[in-house]
PDB file of C-alpha atoms and ligand atoms in Angstrom:
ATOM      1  CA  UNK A 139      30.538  25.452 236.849  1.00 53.00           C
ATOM      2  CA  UNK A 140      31.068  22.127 239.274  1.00 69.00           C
ATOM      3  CA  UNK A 141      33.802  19.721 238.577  1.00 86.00           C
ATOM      4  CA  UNK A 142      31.871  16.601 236.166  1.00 94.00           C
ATOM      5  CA  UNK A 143      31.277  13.784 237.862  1.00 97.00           C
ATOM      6  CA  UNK A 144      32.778  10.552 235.843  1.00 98.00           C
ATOM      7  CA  UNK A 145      32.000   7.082 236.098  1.00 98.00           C
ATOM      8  CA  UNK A 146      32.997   5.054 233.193  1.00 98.00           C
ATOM      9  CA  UNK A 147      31.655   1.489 233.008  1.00 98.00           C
ATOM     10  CA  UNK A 148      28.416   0.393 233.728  1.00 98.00           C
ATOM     11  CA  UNK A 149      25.941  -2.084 232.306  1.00 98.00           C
ATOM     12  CA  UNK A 150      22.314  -2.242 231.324  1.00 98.00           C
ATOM     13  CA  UNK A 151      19.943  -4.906 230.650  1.00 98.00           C
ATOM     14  CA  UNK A 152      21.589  -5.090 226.764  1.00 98.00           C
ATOM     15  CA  UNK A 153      24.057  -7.555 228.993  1.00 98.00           C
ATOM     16  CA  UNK A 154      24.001  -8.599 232.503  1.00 98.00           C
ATOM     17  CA  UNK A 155      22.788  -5.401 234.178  1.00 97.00           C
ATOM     18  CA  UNK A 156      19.304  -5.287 235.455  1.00 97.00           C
ATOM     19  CA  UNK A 157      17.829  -1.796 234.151  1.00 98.00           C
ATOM     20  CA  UNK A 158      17.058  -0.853 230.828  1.00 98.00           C
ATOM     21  CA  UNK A 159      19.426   1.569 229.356  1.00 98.00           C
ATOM     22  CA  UNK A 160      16.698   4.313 229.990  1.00 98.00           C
ATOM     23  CA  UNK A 161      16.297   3.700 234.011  1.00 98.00           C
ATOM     24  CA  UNK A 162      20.424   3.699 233.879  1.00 98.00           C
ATOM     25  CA  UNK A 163      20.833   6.855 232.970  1.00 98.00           C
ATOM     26  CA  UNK A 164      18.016   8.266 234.857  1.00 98.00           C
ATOM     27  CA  UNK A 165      19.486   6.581 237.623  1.00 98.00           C
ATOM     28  CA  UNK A 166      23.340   7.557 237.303  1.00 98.00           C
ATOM     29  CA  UNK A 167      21.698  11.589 236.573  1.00 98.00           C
ATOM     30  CA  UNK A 168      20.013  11.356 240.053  1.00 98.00           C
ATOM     31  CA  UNK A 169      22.768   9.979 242.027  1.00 97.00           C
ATOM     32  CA  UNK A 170      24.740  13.049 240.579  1.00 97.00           C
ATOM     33  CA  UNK A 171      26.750  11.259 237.404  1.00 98.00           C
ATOM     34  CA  UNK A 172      27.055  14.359 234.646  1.00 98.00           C
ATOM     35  CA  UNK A 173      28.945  11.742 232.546  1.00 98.00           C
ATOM     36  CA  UNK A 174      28.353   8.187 232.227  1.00 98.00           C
ATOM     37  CA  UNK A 175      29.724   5.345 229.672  1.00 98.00           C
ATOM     38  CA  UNK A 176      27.551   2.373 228.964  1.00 99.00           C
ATOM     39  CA  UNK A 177      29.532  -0.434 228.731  1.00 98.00           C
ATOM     40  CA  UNK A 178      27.786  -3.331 228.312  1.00 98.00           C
ATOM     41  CA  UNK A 179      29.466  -6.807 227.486  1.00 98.00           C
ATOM     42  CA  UNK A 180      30.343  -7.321 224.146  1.00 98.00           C
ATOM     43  CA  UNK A 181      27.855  -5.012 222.742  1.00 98.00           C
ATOM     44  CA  UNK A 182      26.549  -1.425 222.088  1.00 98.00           C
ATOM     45  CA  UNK A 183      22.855  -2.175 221.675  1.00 98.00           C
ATOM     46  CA  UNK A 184      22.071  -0.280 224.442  1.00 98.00           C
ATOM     47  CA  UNK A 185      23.679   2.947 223.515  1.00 98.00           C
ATOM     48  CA  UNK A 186      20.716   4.423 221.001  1.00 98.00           C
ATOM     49  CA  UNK A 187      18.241   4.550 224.083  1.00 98.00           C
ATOM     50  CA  UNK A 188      20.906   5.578 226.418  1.00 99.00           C
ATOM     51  CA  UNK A 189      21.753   8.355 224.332  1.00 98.00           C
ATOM     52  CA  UNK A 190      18.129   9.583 224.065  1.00 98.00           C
ATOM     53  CA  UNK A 191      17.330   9.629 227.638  1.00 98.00           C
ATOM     54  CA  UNK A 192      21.016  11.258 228.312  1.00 98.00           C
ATOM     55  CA  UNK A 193      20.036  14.304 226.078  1.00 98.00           C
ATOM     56  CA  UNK A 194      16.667  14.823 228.147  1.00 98.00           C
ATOM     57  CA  UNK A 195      18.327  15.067 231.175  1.00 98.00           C
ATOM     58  CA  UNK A 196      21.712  17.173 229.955  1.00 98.00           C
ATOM     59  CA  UNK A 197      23.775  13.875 231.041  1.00 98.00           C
ATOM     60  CA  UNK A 198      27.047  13.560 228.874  1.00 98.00           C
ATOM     61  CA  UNK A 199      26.293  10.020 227.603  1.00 98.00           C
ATOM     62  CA  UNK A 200      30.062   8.611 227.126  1.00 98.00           C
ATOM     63  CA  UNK A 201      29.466   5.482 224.268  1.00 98.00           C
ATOM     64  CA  UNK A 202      31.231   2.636 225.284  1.00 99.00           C
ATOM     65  CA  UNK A 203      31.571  -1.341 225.413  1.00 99.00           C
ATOM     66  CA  UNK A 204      33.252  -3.845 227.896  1.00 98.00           C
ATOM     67  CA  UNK A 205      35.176  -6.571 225.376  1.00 99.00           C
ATOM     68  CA  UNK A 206      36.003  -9.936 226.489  1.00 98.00           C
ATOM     69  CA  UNK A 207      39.905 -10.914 225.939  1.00 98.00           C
ATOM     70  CA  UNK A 208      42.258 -13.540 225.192  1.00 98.00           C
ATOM     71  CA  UNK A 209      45.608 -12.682 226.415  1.00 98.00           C
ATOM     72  CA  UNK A 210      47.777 -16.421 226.792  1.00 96.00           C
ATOM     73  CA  UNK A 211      45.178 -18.454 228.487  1.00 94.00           C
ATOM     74  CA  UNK A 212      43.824 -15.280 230.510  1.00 96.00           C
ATOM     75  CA  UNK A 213      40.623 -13.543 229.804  1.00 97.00           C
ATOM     76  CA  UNK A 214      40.823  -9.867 230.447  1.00 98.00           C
ATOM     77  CA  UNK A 215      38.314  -7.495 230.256  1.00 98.00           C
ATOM     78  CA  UNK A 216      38.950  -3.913 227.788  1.00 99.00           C
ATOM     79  CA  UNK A 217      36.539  -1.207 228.169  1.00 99.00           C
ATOM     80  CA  UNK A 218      36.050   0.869 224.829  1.00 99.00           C
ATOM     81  CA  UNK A 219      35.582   4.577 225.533  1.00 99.00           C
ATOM     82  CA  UNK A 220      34.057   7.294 222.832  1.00 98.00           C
ATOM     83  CA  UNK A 221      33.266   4.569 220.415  1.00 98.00           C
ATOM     84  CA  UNK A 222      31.712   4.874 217.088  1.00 98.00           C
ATOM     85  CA  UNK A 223      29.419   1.808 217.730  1.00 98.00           C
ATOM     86  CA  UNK A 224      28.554   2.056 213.880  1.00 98.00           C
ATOM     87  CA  UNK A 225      32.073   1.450 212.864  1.00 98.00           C
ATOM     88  CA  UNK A 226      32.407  -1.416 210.374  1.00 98.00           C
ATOM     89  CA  UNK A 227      35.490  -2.543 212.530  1.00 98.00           C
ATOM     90  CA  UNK A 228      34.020  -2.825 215.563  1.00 98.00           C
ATOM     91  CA  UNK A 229      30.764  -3.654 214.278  1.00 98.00           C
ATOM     92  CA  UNK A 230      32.178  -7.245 212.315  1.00 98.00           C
ATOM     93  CA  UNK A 231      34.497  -7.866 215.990  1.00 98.00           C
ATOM     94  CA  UNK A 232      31.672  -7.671 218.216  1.00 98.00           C
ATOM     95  CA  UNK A 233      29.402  -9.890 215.926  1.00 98.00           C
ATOM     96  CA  UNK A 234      32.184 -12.271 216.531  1.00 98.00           C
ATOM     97  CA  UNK A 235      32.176 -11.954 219.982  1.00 98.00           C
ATOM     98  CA  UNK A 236      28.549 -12.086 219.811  1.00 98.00           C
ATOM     99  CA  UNK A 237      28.649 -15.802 218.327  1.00 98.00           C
ATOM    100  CA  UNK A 238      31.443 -16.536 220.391  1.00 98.00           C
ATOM    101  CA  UNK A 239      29.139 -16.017 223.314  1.00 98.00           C
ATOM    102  CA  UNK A 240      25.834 -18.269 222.014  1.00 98.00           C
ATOM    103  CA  UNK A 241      28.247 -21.144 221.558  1.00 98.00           C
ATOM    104  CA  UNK A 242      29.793 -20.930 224.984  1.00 98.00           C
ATOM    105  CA  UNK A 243      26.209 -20.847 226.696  1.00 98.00           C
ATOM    106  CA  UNK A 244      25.602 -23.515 224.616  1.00 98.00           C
ATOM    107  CA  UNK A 245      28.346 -25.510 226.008  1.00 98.00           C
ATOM    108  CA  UNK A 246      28.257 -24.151 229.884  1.00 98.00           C
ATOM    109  CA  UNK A 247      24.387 -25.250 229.470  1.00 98.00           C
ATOM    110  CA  UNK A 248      25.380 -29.273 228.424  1.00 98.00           C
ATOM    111  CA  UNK A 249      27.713 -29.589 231.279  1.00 98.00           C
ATOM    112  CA  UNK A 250      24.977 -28.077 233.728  1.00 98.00           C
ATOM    113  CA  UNK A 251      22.637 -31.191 231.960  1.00 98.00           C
ATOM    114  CA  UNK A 252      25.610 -33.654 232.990  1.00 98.00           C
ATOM    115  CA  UNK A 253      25.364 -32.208 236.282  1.00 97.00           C
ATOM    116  CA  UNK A 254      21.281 -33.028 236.299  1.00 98.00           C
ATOM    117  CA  UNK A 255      20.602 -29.583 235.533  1.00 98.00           C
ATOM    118  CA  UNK A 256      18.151 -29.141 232.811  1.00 98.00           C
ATOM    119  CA  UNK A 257      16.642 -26.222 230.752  1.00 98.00           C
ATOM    120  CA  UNK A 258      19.825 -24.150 231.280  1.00 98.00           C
ATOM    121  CA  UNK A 259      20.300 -22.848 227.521  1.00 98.00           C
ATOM    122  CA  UNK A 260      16.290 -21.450 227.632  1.00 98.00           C
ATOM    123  CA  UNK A 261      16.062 -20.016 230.700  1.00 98.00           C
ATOM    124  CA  UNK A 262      19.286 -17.703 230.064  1.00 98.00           C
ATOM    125  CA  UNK A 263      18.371 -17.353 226.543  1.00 98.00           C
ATOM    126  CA  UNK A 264      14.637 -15.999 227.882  1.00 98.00           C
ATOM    127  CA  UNK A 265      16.359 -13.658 230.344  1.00 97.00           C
ATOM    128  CA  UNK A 266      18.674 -11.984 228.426  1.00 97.00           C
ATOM    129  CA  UNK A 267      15.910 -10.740 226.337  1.00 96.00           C
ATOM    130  CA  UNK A 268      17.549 -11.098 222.887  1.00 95.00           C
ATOM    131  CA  UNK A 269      20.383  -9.213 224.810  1.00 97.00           C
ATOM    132  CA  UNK A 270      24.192 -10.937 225.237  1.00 98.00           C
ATOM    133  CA  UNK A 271      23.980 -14.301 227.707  1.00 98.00           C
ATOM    134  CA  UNK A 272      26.999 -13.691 230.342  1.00 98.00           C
ATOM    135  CA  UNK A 273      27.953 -16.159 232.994  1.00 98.00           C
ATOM    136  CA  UNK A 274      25.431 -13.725 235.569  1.00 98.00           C
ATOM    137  CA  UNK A 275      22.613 -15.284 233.807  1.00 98.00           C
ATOM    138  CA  UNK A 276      23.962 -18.493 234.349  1.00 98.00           C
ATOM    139  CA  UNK A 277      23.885 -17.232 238.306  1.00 98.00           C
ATOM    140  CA  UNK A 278      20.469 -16.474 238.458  1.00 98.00           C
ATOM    141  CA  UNK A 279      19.434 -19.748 237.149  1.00 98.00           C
ATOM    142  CA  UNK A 280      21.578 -21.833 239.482  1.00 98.00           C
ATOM    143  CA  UNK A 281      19.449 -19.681 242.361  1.00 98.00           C
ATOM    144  CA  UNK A 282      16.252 -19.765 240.526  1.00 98.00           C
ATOM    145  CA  UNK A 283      16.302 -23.457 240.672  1.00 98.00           C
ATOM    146  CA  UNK A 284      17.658 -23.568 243.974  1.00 98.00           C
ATOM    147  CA  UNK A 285      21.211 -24.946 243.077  1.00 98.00           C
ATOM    148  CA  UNK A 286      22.897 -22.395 244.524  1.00 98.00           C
ATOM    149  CA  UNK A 287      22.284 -20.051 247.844  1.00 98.00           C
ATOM    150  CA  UNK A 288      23.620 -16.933 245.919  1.00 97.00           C
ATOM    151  CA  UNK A 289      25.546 -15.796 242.431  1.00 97.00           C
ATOM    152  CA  UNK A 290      28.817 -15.577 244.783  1.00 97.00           C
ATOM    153  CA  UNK A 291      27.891 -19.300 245.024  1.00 98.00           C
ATOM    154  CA  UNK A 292      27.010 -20.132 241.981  1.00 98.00           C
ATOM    155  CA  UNK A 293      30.436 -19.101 240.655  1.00 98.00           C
ATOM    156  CA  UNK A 294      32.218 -20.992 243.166  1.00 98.00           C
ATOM    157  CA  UNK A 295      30.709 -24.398 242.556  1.00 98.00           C
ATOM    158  CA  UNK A 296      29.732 -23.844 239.001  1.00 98.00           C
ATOM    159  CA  UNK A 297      31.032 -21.359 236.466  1.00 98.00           C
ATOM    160  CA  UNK A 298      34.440 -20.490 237.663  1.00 97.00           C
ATOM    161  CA  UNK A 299      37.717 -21.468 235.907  1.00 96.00           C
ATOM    162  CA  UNK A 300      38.041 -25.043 237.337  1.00 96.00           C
ATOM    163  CA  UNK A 301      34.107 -25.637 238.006  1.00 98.00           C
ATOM    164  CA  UNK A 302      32.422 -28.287 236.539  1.00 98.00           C
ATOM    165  CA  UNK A 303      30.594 -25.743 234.135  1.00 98.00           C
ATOM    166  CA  UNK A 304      33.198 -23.718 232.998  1.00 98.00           C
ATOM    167  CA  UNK A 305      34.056 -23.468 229.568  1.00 98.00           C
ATOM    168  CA  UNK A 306      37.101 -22.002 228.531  1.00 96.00           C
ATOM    169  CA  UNK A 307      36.674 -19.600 225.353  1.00 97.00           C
ATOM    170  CA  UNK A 308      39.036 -17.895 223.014  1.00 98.00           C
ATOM    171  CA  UNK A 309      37.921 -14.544 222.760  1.00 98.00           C
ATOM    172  CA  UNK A 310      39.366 -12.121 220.146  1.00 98.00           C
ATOM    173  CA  UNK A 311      43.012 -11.440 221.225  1.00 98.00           C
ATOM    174  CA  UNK A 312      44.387  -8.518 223.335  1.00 98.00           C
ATOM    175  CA  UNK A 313      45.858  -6.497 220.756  1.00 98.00           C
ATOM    176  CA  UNK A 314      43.062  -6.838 218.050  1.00 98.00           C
ATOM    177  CA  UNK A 315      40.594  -6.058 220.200  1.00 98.00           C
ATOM    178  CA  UNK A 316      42.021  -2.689 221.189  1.00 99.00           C
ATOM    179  CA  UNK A 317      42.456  -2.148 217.054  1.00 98.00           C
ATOM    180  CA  UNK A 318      38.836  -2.679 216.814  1.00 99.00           C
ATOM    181  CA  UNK A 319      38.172   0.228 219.650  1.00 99.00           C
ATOM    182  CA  UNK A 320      40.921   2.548 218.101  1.00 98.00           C
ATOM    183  CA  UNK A 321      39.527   1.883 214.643  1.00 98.00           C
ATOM    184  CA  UNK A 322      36.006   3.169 216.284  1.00 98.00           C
ATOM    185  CA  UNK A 323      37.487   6.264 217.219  1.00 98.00           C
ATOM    186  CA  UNK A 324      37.625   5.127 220.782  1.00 98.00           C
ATOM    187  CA  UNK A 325      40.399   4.503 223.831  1.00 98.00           C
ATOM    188  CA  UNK A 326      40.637   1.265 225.304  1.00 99.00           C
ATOM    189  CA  UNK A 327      40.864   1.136 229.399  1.00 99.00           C
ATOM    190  CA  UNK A 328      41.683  -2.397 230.613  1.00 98.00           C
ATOM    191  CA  UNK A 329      39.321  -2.861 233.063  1.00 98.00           C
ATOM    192  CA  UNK A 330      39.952  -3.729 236.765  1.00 98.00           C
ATOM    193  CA  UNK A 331      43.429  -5.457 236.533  1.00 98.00           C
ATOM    194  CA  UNK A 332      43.262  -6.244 240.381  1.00 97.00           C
ATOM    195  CA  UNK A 333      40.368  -8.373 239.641  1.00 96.00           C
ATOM    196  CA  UNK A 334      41.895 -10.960 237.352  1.00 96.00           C
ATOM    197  CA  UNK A 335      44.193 -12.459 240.006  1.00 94.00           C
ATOM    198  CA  UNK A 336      47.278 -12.450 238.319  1.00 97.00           C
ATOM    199  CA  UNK A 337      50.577 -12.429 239.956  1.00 97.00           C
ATOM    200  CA  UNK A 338      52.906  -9.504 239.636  1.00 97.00           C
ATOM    201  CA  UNK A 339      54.720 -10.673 237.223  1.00 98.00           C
ATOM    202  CA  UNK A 340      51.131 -11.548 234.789  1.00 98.00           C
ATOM    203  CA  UNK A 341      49.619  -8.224 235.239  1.00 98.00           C
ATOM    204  CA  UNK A 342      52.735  -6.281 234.471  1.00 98.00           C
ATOM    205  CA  UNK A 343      53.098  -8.571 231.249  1.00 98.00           C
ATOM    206  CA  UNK A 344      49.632  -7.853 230.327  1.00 98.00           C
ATOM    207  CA  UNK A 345      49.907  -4.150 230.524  1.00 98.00           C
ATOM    208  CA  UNK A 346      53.090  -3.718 228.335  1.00 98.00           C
ATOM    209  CA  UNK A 347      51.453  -6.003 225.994  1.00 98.00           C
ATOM    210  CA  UNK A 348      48.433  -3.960 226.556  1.00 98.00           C
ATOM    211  CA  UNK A 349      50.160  -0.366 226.281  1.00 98.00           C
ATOM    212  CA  UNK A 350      52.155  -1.814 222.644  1.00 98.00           C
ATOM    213  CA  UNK A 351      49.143  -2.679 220.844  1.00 98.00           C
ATOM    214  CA  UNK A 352      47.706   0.849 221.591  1.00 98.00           C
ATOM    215  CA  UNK A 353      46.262   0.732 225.051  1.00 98.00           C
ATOM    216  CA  UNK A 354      45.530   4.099 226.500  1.00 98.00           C
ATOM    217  CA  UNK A 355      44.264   3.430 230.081  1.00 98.00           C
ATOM    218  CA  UNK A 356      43.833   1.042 233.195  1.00 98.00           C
ATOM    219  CA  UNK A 357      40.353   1.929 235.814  1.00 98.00           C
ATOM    220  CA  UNK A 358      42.578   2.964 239.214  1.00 98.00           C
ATOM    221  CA  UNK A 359      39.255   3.490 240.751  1.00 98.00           C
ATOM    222  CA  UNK A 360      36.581   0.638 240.368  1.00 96.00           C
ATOM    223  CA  UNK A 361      33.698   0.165 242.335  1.00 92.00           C
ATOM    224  CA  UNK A 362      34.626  -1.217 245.724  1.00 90.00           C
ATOM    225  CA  UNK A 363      38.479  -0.837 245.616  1.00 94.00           C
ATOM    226  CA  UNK A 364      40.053  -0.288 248.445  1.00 96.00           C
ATOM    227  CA  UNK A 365      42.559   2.559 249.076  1.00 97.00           C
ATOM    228  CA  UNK A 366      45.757  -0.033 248.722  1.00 97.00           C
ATOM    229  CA  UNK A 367      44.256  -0.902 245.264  1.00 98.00           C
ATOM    230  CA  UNK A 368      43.772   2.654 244.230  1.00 98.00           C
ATOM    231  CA  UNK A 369      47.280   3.232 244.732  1.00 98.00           C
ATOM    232  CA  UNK A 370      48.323   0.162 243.235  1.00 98.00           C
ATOM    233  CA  UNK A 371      46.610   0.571 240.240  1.00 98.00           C
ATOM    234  CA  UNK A 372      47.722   3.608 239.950  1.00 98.00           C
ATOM    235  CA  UNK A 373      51.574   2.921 240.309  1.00 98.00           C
ATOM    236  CA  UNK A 374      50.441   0.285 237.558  1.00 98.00           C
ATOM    237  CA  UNK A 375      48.976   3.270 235.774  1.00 98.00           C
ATOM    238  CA  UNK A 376      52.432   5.246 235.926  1.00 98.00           C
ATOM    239  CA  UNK A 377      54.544   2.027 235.094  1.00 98.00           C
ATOM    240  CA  UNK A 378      52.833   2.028 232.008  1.00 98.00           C
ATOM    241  CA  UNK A 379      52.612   5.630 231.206  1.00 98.00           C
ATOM    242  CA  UNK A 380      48.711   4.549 230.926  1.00 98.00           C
ATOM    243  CA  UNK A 381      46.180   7.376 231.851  1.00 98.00           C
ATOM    244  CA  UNK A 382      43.868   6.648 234.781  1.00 98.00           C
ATOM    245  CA  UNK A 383      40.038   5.855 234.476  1.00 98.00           C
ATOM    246  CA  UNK A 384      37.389   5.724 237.095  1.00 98.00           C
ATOM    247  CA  UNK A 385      34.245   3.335 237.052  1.00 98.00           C
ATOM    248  CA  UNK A 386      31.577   1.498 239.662  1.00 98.00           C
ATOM    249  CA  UNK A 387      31.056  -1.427 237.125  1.00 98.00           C
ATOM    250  CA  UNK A 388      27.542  -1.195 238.098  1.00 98.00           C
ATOM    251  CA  UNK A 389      24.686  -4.127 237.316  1.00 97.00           C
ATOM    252  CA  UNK A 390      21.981  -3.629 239.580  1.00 97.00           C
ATOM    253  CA  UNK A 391      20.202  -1.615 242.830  1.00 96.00           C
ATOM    254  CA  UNK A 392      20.283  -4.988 244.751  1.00 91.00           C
ATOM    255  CA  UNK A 393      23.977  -4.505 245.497  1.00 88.00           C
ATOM    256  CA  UNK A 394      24.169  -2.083 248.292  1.00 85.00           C
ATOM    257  CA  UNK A 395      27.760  -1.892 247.903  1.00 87.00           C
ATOM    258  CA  UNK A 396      28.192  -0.927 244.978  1.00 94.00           C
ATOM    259  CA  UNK A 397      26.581   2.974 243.143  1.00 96.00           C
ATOM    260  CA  UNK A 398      26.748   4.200 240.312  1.00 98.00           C
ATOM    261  CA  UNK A 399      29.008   7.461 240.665  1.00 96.00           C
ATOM    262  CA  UNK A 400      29.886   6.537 243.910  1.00 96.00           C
ATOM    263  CA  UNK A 401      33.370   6.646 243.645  1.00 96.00           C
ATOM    264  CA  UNK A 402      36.633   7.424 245.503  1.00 96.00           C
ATOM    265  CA  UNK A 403      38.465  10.480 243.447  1.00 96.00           C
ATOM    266  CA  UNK A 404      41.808   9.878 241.214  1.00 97.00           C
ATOM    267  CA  UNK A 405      44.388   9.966 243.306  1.00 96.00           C
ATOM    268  CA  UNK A 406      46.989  13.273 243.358  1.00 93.00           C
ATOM    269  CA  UNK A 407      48.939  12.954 239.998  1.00 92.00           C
ATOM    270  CA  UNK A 408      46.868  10.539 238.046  1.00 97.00           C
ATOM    271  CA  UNK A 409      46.315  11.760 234.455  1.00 98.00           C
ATOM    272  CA  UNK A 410      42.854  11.202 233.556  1.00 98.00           C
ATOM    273  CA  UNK A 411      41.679   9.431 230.500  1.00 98.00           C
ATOM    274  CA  UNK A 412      39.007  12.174 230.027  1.00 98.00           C
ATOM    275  CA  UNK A 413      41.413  14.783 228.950  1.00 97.00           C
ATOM    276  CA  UNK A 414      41.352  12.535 225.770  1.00 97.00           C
ATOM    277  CA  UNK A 415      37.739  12.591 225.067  1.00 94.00           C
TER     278      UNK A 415
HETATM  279  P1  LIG B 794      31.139 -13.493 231.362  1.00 56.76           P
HETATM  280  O1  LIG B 794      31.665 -12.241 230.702  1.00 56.76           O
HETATM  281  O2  LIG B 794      29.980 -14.093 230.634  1.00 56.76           O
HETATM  282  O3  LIG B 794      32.214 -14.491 231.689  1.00 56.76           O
HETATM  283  O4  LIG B 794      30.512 -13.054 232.714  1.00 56.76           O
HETATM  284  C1  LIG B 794      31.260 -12.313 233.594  1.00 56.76           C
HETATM  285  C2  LIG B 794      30.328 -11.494 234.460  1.00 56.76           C
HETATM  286  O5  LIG B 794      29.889 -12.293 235.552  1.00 56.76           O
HETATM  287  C3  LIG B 794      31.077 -10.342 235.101  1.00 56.76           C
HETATM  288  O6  LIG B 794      31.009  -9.208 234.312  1.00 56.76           O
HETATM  289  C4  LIG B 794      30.322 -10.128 236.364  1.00 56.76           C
HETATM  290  O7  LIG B 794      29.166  -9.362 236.106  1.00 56.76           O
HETATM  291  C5  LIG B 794      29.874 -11.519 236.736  1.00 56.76           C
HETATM  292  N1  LIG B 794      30.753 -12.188 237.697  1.00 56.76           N
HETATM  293  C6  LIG B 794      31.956 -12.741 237.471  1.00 56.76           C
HETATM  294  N2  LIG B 794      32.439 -13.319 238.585  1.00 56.76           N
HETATM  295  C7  LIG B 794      31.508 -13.123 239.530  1.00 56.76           C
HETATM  296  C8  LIG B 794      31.397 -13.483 240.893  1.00 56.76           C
HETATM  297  N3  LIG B 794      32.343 -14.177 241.507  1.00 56.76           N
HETATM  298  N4  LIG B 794      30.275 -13.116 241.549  1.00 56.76           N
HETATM  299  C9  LIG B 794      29.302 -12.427 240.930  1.00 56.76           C
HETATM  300  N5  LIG B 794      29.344 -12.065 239.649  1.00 56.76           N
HETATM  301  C10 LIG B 794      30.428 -12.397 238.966  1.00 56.76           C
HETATM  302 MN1  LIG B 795      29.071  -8.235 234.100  1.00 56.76          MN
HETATM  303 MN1  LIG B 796      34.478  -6.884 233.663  1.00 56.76          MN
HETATM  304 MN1  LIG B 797      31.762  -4.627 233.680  1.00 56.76          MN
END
């Protein structure tokens, strides 16, 4: 039998990703994925269909959810792998996040309306579909109106820390959201700690705090890391006696940059966070 082929976060239309659940697995199967975690943002509503389509094809469908962060006045990203998504635990956090995330694109939406942007709150709201609003919502509207060449943009002059719609939120904290995840019967993976732009010092800090409230991973390989970040994040990895994860962070087709299970291998001595499955 071939080696599995892993790639362990990836989102559907349940949050800012562009296919249904269904068409993401289908997808991931034909670009040669034989084991793929959904990981939507801040919820696992996407997981029942993913499941179902998984088993037609023989895909190993991995159940999993991206959670949003507080850690000091960061937000960091954990990814929740081998989840019960029925767990009572994790069921009450991520209605909490849930709510957490209405209000905010309530409050991003006003201060587009000071900027003379109208409408914000129901165009997002009518995209995501009943599905969780993320800031790449917000992106599409700020091009659909023509306020902004591209999302890239959009972030820039809009919704990044320090724009004029950016809302700061505090998210569950660090440690309880990795409770919720090990209360689910899953391992938490922070999720690509070169992309938080922390200094040295930050990221280390994060990843004790991270490993001492019951951490078990860190992605070394994300979707368009270079070889200096693989090996970074893996010395990280090893600092931290963390195990290693691999994943594209996929959202749509439109980015040509970035495939689901395409991926640079673990490098030599990595341990893998599957071994725990
Ligand atoms: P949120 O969790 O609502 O703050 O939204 C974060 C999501 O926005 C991320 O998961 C990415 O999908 C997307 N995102 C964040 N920063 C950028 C960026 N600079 N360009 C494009 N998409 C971004
Ligand atoms: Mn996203
Ligand atoms: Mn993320
Ligand atoms: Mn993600």
């Amino acid at each position: 039998m071939s080696a599995a082929i892993y790639d362990l976060h990836s989102h559907s239309n349940a949050s800012d990703g562009v296919l249904t659940p269904g068409q993401l697995v289908r997808r991931a199967h034909a670009r040669g994925v034989t084991a793929l975690a959904l990981t939507d943002h801040d919820t696992t509503a996407g997981l029942a269909e993913a499941r179902v389509v998984a088993a037609e094809l023989g895909l190993r469908l991995i159940p999993g959810i991206e959670l949003s962060a507080s850690f000091e006045s960061h937000c960091l990203h954990v990814v929740g792998l081998n989840i019960d998504p029925s767990h009572p635990v994790l069921v009450d956090g991520v209605a909490r996040q849930q709510d957490l995330r209405v209000e905010r694109a309530r409050k991003i939406a006003d201060k587009l309306a000071r900027k003379g942007i109208d409408g914000a709150f129901q165009a997002v709201a009518r995209a995501a579909r009943g599905g969780e609003i993320t800031r790449l919502h917000f992106a599409d509207f700020l091009v659909g109106v023509g306020r902004a060449r591209t999302q890239q943009d959009a972030f820039d002059y809009y919704l990044s820390k320090g724009k004029p719609a950016y809302v700061a939120t505090q998210w569950a904290g660090l440690a309880e959201v990795i409770g919720w995840i090990n209360a689910a019967g899953g391992l938490a993976v922070l999720a690509h700690p070169l992309r938080y732009k922390l200094s040295n010092k930050w990221i280390n800090k994060a990843l004790a705090a991270f490993k001492v409230a019951g951490g078990q991973g860190v992605e070394v390989v994300t979707g368009r890391a270079s070889g200096d970040d693989i090996r970074f994040s893996q010395e990280l990895a090893t600092k931290h006696q963390l195990r290693a994860s691999i994943g594209s962070d996929f959202h749509a087709p439109e980015n040509q940059y970035l495939e689901l299970g395409r991926l640079a291998p673990l490098p030599v001595g990595a341990q893998p966070i599957w071994e725990l499955f």
